[in-house]
Each structure stands twice: as structure tokens, then as C-alpha cells.
Coordinates of C-alpha atoms in Angstrom, one line a residue:
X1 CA -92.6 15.1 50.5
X2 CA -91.7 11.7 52.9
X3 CA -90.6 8.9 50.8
X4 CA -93.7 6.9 52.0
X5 CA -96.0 9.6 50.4
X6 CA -93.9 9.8 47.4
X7 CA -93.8 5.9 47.1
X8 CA -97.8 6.1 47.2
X9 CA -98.0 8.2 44.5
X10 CA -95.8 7.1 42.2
X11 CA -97.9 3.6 42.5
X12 CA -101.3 4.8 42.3
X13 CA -100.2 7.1 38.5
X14 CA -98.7 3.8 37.6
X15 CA -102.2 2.7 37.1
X16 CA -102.3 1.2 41.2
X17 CA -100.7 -2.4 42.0
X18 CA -103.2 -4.3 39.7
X19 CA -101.0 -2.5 36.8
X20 CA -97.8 -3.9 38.3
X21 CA -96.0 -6.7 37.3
X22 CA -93.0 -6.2 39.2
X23 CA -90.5 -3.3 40.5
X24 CA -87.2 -3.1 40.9
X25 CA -84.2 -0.7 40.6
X26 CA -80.8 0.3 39.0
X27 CA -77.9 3.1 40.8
X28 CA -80.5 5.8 39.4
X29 CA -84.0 4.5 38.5
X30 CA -87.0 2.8 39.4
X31 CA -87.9 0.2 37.0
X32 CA -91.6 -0.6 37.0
X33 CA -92.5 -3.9 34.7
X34 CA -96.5 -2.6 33.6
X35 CA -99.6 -4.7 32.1
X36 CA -100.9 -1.7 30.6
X37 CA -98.8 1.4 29.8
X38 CA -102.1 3.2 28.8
X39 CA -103.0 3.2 32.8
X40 CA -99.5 5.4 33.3
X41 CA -100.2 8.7 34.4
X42 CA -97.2 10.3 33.2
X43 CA -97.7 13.8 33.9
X44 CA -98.2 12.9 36.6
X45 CA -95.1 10.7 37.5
X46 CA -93.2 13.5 36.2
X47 CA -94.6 16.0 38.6
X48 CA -93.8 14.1 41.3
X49 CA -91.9 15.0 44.2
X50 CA -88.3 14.4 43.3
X51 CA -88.5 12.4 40.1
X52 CA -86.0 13.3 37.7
X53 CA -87.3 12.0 34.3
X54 CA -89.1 8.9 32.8
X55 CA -89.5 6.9 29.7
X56 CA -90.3 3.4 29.0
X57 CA -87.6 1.1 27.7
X58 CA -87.3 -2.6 26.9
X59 CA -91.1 -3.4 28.3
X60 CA -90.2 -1.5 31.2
X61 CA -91.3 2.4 32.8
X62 CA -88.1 3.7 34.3
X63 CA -88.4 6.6 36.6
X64 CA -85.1 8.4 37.1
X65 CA -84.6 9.3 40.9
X66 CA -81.0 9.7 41.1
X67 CA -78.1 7.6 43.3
X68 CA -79.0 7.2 46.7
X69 CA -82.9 8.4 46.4
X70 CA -84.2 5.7 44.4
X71 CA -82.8 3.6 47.0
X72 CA -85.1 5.1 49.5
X73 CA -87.5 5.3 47.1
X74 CA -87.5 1.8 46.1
X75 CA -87.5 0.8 50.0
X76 CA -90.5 2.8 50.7
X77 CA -92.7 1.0 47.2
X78 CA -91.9 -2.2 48.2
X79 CA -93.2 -1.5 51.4
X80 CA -97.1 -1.7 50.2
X81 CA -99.1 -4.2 50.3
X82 CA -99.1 -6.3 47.2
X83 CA -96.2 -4.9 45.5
X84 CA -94.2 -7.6 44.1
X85 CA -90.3 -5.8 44.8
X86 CA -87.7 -7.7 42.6
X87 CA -84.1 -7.6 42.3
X88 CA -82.5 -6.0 38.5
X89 CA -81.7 -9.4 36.9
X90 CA -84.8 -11.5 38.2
X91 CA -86.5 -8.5 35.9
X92 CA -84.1 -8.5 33.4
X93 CA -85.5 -12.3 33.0
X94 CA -89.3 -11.2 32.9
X95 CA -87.9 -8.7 30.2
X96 CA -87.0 -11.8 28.2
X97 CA -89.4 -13.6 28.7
X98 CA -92.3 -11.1 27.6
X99 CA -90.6 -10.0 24.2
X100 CA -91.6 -6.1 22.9
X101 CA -93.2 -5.2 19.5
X102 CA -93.6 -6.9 16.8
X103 CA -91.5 -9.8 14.7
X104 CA -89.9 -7.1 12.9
X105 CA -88.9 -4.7 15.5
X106 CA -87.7 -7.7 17.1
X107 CA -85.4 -8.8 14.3
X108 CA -84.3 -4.7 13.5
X109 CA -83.8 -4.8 17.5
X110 CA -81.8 -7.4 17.6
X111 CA -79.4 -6.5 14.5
X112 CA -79.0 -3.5 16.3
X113 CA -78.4 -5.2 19.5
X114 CA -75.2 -7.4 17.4
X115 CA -74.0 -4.2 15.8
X116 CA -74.4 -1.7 18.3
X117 CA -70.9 -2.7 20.2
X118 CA -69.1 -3.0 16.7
X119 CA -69.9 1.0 15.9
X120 CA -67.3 3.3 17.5
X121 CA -64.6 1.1 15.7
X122 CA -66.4 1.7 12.3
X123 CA -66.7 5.1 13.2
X124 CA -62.9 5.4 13.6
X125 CA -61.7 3.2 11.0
X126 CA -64.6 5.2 8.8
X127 CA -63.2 8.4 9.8
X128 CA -59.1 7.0 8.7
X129 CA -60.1 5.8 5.7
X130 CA -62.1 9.2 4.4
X131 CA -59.2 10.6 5.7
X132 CA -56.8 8.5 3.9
X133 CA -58.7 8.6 0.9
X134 CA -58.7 12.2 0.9
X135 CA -55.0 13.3 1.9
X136 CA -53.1 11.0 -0.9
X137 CA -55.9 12.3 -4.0
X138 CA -53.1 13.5 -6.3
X139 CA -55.0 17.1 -7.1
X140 CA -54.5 17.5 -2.9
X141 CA -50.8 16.1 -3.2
X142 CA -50.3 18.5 -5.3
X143 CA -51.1 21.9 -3.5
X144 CA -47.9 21.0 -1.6
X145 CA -45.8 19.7 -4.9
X146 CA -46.2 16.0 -4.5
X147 CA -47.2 13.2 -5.9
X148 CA -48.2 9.6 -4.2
X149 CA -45.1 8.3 -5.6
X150 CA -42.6 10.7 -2.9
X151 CA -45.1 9.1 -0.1
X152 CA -43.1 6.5 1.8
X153 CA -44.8 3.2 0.6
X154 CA -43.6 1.5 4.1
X155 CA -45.9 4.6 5.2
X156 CA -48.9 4.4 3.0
X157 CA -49.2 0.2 4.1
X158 CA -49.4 1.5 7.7
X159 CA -52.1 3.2 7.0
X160 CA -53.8 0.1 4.7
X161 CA -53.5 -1.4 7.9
X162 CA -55.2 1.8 10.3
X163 CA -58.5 1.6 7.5
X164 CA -58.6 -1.5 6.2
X165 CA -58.3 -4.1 9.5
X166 CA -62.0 -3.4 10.8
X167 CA -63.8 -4.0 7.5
X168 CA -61.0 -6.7 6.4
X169 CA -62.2 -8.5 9.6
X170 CA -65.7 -7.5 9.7
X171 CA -67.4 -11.1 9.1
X172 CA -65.1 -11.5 13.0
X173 CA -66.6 -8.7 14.5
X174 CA -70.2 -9.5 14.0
X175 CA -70.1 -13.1 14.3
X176 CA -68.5 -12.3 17.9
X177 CA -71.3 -10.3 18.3
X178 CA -74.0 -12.1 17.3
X179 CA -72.9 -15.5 19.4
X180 CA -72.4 -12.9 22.5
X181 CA -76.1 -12.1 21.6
X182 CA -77.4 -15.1 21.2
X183 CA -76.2 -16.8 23.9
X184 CA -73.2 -18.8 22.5
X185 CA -69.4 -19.0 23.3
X186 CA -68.1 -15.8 21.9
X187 CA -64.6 -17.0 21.3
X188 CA -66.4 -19.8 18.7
X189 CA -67.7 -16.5 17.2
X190 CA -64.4 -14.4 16.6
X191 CA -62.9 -18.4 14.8
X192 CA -66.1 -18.7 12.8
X193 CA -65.4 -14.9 11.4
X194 CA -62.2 -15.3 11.0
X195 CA -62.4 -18.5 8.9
X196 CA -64.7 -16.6 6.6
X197 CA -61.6 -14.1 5.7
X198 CA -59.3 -16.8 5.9
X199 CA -56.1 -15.7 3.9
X200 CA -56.9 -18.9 1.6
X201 CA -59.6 -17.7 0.4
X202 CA -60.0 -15.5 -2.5
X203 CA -60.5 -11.8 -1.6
X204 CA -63.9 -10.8 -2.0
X205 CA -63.2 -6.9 -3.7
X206 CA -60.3 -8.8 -5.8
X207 CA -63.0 -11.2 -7.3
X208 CA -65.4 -8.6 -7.8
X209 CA -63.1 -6.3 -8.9
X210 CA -61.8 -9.6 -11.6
X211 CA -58.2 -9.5 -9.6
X212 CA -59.0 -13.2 -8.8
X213 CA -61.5 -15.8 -9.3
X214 CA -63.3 -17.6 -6.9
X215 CA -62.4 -21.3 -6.0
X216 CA -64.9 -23.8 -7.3
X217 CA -65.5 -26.8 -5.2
X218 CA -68.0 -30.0 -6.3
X219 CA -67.8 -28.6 -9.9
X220 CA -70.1 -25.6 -8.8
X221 CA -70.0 -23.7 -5.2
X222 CA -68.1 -20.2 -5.5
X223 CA -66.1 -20.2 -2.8
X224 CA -64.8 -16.6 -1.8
X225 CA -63.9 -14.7 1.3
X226 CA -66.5 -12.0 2.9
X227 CA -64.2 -9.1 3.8
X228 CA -66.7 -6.3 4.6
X229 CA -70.0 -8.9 4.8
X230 CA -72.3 -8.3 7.5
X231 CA -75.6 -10.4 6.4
X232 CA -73.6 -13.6 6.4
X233 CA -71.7 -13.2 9.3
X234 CA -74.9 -12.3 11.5
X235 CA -76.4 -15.4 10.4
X236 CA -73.5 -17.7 11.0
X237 CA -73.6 -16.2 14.7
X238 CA -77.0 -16.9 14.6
X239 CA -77.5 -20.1 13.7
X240 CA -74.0 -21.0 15.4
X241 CA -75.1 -19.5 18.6
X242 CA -78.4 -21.7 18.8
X243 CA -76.4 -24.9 17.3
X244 CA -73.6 -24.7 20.6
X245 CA -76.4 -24.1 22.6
X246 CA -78.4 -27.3 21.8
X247 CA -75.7 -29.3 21.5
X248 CA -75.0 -27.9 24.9
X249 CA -78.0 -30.0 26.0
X250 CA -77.6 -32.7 24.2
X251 CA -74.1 -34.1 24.7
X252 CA -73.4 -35.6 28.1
X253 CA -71.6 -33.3 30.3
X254 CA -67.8 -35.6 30.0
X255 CA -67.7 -35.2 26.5
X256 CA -68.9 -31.1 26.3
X257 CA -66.2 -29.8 26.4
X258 CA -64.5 -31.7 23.4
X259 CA -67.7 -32.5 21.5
X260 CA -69.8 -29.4 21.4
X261 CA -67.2 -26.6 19.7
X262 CA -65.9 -29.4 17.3
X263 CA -69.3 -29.6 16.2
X264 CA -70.2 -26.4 16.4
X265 CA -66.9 -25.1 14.2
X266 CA -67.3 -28.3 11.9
X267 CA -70.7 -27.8 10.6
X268 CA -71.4 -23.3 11.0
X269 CA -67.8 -24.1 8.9
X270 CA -69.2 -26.1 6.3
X271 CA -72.9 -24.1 6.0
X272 CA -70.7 -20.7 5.9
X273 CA -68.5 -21.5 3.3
X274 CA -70.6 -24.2 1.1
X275 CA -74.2 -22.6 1.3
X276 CA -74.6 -19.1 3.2
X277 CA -71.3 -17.6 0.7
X278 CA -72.3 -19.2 -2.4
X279 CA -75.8 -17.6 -1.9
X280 CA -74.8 -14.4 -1.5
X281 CA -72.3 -14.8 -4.3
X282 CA -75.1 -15.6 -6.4
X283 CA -76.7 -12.8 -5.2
X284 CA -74.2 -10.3 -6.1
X285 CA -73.9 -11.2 -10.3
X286 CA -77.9 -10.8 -9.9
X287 CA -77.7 -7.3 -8.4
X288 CA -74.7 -6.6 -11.1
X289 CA -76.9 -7.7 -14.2
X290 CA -79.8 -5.6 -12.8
X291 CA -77.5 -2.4 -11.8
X292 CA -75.7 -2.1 -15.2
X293 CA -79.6 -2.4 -17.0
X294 CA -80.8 0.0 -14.4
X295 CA -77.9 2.6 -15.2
X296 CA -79.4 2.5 -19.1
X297 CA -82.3 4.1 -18.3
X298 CA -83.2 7.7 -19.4
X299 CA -85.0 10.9 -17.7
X300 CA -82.8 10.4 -14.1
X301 CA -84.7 7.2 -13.8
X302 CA -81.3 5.4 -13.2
X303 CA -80.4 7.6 -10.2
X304 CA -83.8 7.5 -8.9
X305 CA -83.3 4.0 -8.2
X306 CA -80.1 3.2 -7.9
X307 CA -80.0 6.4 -5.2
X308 CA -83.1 5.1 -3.6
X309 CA -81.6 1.3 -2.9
X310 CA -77.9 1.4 -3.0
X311 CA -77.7 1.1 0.9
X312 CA -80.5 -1.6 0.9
X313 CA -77.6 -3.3 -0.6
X314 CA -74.6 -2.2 1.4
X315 CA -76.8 -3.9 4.2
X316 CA -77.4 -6.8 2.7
X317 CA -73.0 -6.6 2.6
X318 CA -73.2 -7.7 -1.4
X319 CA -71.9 -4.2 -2.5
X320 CA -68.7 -5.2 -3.5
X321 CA -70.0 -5.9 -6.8
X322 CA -70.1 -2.9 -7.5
X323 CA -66.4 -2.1 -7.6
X324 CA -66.4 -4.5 -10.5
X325 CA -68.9 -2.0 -12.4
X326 CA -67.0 1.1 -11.8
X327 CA -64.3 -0.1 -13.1
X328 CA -66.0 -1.2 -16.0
X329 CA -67.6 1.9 -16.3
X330 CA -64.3 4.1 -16.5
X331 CA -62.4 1.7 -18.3
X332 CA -65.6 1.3 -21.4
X333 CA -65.6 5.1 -21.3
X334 CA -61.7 5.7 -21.2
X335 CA -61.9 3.2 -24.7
X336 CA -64.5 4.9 -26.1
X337 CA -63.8 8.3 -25.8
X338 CA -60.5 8.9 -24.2
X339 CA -61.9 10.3 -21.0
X340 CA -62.9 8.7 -17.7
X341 CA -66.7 8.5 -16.7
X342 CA -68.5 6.7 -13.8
X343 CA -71.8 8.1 -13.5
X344 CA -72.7 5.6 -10.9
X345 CA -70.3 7.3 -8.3
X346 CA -72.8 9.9 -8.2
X347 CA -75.3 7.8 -7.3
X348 CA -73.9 6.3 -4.7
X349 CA -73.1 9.8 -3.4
X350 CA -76.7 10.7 -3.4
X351 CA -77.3 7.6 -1.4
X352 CA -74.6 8.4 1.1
X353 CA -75.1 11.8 1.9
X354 CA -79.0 11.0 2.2
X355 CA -78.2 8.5 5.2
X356 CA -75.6 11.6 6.4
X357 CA -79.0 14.0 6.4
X358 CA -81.0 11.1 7.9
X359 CA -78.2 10.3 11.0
X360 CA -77.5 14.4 11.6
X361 CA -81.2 15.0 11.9
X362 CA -81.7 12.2 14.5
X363 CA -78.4 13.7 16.9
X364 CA -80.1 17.5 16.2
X365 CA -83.7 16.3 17.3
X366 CA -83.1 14.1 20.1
X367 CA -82.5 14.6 23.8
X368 CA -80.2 11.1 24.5
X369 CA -77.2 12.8 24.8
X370 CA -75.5 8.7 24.0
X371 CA -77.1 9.0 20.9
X372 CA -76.6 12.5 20.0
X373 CA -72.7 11.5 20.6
X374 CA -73.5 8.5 18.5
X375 CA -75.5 10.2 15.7
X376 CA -72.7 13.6 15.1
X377 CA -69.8 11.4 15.2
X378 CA -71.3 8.4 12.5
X379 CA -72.7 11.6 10.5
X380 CA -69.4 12.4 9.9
X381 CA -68.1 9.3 8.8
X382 CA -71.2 9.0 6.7
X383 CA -69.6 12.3 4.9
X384 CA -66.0 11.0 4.1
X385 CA -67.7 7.8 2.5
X386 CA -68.0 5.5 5.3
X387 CA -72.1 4.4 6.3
X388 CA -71.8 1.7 8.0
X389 CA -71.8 3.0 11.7
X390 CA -75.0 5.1 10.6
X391 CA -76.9 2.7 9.3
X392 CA -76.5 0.2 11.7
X393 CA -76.1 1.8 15.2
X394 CA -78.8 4.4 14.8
X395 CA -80.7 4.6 11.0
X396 CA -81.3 0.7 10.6
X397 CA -82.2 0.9 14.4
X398 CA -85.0 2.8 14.4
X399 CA -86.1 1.9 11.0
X400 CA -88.0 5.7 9.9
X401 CA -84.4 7.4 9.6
X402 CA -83.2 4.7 7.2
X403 CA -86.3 5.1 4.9
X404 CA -86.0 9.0 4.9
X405 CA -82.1 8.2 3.6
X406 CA -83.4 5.9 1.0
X407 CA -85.8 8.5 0.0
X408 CA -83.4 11.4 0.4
X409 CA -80.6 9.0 -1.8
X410 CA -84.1 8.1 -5.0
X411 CA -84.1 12.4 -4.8
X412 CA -80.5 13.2 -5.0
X413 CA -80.1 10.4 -7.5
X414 CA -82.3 11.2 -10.1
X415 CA -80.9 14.8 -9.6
X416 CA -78.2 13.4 -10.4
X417 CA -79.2 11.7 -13.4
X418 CA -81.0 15.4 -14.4
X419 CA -77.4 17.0 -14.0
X420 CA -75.9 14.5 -16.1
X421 CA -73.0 14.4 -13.1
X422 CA -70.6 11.8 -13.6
X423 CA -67.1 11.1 -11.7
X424 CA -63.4 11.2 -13.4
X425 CA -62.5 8.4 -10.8
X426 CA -64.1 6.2 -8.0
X427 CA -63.8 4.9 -4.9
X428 CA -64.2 8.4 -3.2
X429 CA -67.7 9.7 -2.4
X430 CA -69.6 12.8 -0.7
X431 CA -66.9 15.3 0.4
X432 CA -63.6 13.2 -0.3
X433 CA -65.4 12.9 -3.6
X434 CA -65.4 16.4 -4.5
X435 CA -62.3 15.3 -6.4
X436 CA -63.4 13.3 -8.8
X437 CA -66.0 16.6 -9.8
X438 CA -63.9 19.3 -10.2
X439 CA -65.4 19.8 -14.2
X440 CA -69.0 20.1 -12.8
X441 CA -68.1 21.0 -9.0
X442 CA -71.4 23.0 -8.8
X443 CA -73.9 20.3 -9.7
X444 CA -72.2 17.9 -7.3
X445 CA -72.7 20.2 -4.8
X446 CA -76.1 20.5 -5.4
X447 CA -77.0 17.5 -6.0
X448 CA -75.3 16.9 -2.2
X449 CA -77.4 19.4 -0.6
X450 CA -80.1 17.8 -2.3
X451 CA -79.7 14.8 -0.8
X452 CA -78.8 15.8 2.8
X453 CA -81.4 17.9 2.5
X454 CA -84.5 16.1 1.8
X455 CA -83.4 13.1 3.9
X456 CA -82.4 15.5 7.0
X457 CA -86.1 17.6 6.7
X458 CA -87.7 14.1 6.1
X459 CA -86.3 12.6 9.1
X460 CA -86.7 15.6 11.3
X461 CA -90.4 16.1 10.9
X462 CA -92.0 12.7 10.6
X463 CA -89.0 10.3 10.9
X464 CA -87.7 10.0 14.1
X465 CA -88.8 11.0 17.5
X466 CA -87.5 10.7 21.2
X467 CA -90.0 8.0 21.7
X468 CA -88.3 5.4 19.3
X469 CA -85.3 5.3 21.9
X470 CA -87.8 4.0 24.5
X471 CA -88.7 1.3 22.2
X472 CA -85.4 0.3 21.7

């Protein structure tokens, strides 16, 4: 078929040129801004001479012709009458400017948007630290005669520094993302982060974990640092972003460059650490007081909900708190009766390996070979421990897969709480876990495939199709 002929029908199964906005082109595809994606013929477009694929994406129908053909292709559209043939960016600006969905696929898009770039990192570091965390449990240590203390410790702090940096500096990470996003300077970003880990300031798992205390300024703002925060950090870049840029505006073009970051590092500075921290601090001794009378309650109702919501929380980046119950947990039960228990690991390993069923269903169903990649390699951080990179560069993203985890996670739980399963240790979950259930190794397991399972039959069948990665 001539490219004139091929042209001509690819326009009239758009819906004809009263359906098109615009048209442009990438190195592979024809991208087609629409009024009414109902009027697509898509069979039909699919049928079509030398067309490779298509799937609408970011307001737009992209029709995959290859390099060098959709060239010709592209040539031979904007060639008819009434066709209004763009360049790549002047579309990217009608993209903008006509946004997709509603408010809260916006929002969930956008999160994903900030922590999309941040995942392979938390996939690797994820991946060390499950590792880590498995290699130096003293019941592996000793299948080869050791113990931790024959480990080099100038060896065991280089690895501290391989797992811990990324989550250490986290709050960095996404507030670099997030002004990227938004449309500020970066570099302000990575300063505002870093300020909010600032060595000064006491460590966020040490305070929750009653190491330190925070510092108290006016009489009555918690001050503490937000190693491993995400919520906090988004929305410094957030309102940071918008801040530079009006200022941007604002201040007369002499004084920018001195005026506008001073400004914009003075007052995100002061809101970070004097309103957004303190709130979330707050936050946490709420979700503490409501955790430990959640965990009193009988018939598995404890696991059902702390399985079901546990990652709810990790999102909201407030989970530290619960390092501080553990630890109360074991030490209450080593007092009482000479033996540690933590009951709420088990919960949390419910929750985890749910969102590990969730992520390992979306790479087995879809047909995005990026986000197959994506979804096999977080899946398997997701089973030493680490769910981060799953939640937020593919569960979180397209919103079903998240609620099947949380389901899959209430399940598992309340198994869990059925099963009586409780951990000699913590800090370790899903497989690393294993560990800390070598008394009622069966049950754990169980309760595992349990979660996995419900989360990864839920996802597979109604909670996630090829058709959310054109929405997003």
C-alpha cells in the first residue's frame, strides 16, 4: 500500500480530521491528539498496512510505525487537507494543557511521575539490604561456624553504607524529584532533602525506636529528621517547586538570582521542619496508640487489619513507629515469660508478601516489556522485605494492584492471627524472615502463600490490565 493510501486510512479510522486535534511524531510512532477516542476505529488502525501496534497514552493515540516509516508516514498525513501536523513538543504542550482523568488519577499519576526515576535505586538498595539482612542472621552464620562477632566490623559498616544510603537520604531523592516535576530548580530540591536528614537532627528510627528524643523548639514542635519519609518530602518539592516558581515572577530579573533560592530555601526550610515534620510526628504516636489497641483484639481481627493497612502507612512514610512497638513487644514478652514474641512481624509479613503477589501478577499479565522488567525485579525486593519500589513504581501507580495487596495483606493477616504465628526477632520479613519462624516454619509458610496468593489471583483477574499503562 503507497504511503498516500496508507495516510488516508489511518485518518478516516481515526474518526476523519473533525476527530483531530493535532498529529505529530516520535523516531517510531505517530502520535494523534483525538476529541473523541470513541470515534477510533482500532481494529481497524491495527490492520492497517504497516502499522506495528497502538495504544493511547497521555491524551494521545500513538500508532507504532517503526524508524524511518513513520517518517513517511507522517509526511504523507500532513499532506491532507485540514490536518493540523505539529512538531513532538508543541504537542507535548497541548498534552499539558488538556490534563487526563480525573483529580485522583492526576494526583496517583503524578506521585508516580516523582517516584518513577527514584525506583531502580530502591530496587538495588532493597535487594542489599534483604541480602544483608539475611547473610549475617546468626542461625545462617552458623551453617558455616560463625558468628557476627568473627565478621570484620570495618566490613559490616561498608555494607550499612551499600543498604542504608538510599533510604537514609530518601527525603533528597524525592524532593529532587518532585521540584524536577514541578517545574522548580532541582538542585534547591536535593538542599531541601538533604536539610531534612541533616546530621543535627535527631534520627527518626532512633526516636522511634526511644535511642533519642526529639528536639523541642517554642516549648512544643518535635523536631526530628525524616530518614526513609516520602509523604513529607513530596510535599516540600511540591509546594517548594510552585514557591521558586512564583517568586520567579515576581522578583525583578537583577535581584533573581540572589532573591528567589534564599527565599525559596528560607521559608520550604522553616514549613519542613516547623509544620510539615511536626505533623507527621504527631501522626505517628496516633498510629502507635491505635496499632498497639488493634493488636489486642481476638479471632485474627488484629491481623485482618493491621495486614490490610500496614502499607497504607509505609506510604504515608510514618512507619517508623513501628520499630518502637516491636521492640516493645519482644522486650514485654522476654519480661514476662522468658521468651521473645512479636506477633506483629507476622503481620507485616502478610502485608509484604501481598504487595509481592500484587507486583508479580502485573509483570506475568502484561505485555510492556519496561514494566515487566520493572514489576519481576521490584517483586523481588518486595520478598527480602523491601516494598517500596513496588508500591510506588508500579502498585500505587495503577491504583487496582495496590488494593488487591491490601486485600491479599487483611487475608494473610488474620491467617495469621488464626495461626497464632508470632516472630522470635524483628526487623526481617517474608523470606529473610523465615528465621525468626523456625518453631512454627509451616504456618509461616502458609500464611505466605496465603497472602501472595490471594493478592496475585486478585490482581490477575480483575486488578490490572494492559489498558492501565495507556492511562498512565
Amino acid at each position: 500500500m503507497e504511503f498516500k493510501n496508507i495516510a488516508e486510512s489511518v485518518v478516516a479510522n481515526l474518526g476523519g480530521i473533525e476527530n483531530i486535534n493535532s498529529i505529530a511524531h516520535c523516531a517510531t510512532r505517530l502520535r494523534v491528539m483525538v476529541r473523541d477516542e470513541a470515534k477510533i476505529n482500532k481494529e481497524a488502525i491495527e490492520n492497517t498496512d504497516k502499522v506495528m501496534g497502538a495504544f493511547f497514552n497521555s491524551g494521545q493515540y500513538q500508532i507504532i510505525f517503526g524508524t524511518g516509516t513513520v517518517n513517511k508516514v507522517y509526511e504523507a498525513v500532513a499532506q491532507i487537507p485540514g490536518i493540523n501536523a505539529v512538531t513532538k513538543s508543541e504537542q507535548k504542550e497541548e498534552v499539558a494543557a488538556k490534563p487526563q482523568g480525573n483529580a485522583f488519577q492526576r494526583v496517583v499519576r503524578t506521585f508516580g511521575d516523582v517516584f518513577v526515576p527514584i525506583i531502580p535505586v530502591l530496587v538495588a538498595t532493597g535487594l542489599f539490604m534483604g541480602l544483608r539482612g539475611l547473610v549475617t542472621r546468626p542461625e545462617i552464620l552458623g551453617l558455616f561456624g560463625m558468628t557476627k562477632d568473627m565478621i570484620s566490623p570495618n566490613f559490616l559498616q561498608w555494607t550499612e553504607i551499600l543498604t542504608d544510603t538510599a533510604f537514609a537520604f530518601l527525603p533528597a531523592l524525592v524532593a529532587w524529584s518532585s521540584f524536577k516535576v514541578f517545574g522548580g530548580n532541582p538542585v534547591l530540591g536535593i538542599v531541601l532533602g538533604l536539610m531534612m536528614v541533616h546530621p543535627s537532627l535527631p534520627n527518626a528510627y532512633d526516636v522511634a525506636a526511644g535511642r533519642s528524643e526529639a528536639l523541642t523548639f517554642f516549648g512544643f514542635i518535635p523536631v526530628v529528621g525524616y530518614q526513609g519519609t516520602v509523604i513529607p518530602a513530596f510535599i516540600v518539592g511540591f509546594v517548594g517547586a510552585k514557591l521558586e516558581k512564583w517568586l520567579h515572577k515576581k522578583v525583578p530579573d537583577t535581584f533573581d538570582l540572589l532573591v528567589t533560592p534564599f527565599l525559596t530555601l528560607l521559608v520550604m526550610s522553616i514549613l519542613g521542619l516547623f509544620a510539615i515534620g511536626p505533623v507527621f510526628h504527631s501522626l505517628e504516636i496516633v498510629v502507635l496508640t491505635a496499632t498497639e489497641w488493634i493488636l489486642g483484639l481476638p479471632f485474627g481481627l488484629a491481623g485482618l487489619i493491621i495486614g490490610g493497612l500496614q502499607q497504607v502507612i509505609v506510604v504515608t512514610g510514618i512507619h517508623h513507629i513501628f520499630n518502637f512497638l516491636e521492640v516493645q513487644l519482644i522486650s514485654n514478652s522476654e519480661q514476662a515469660t522468658g521468651v521473645a514474641a512479636n506477633p506483629f512481624n507476622a503481620f507485616l509479613t502478610a502485608a509484604t508478601a501481598a504487595q509481592a503477589g500484587a507486583i508479580f501478577a502485573v509483570g506475568r499479565k502484561t505485555t510492556n516489556a519496561k514494566l515487566k522488567a520493572l514489576s519481576f525485579s521490584a517483586g523481588i525486593s518486595c520478598l527480602l522485605g523491601i516494598t517500596e519500589p513496588a508500591i510506588f513504581g508500579v502498585n500505587l501507580r495503577y491504583g487496582k494492584p495496590f488494593i488487591m495487596g491490601l486485600i491479599g495483606g487483611a487475608v494473610g493477616g488474620f491467617a495469621a492471627g488464626l495461626l497464632n504465628l508470632s516472630a522470635t526477632g524483628m526487623s526481617i520479613t517474608v523470606l529473610p524472615g523465615t528465621l525468626l519462624y523456625l518453631n512454627q516454619l509451616l504456618p509461616y509458610l502458609l500464611m505466605m502463600a496465603i497472602s501472595f496468593g490471594v493478592a496475585f489471583v486478585l490482581t490477575y483477574t480483575i486488578g490490572f490490565n494492559d489498558e492501565m499503562t495507556a492511562n498512565n
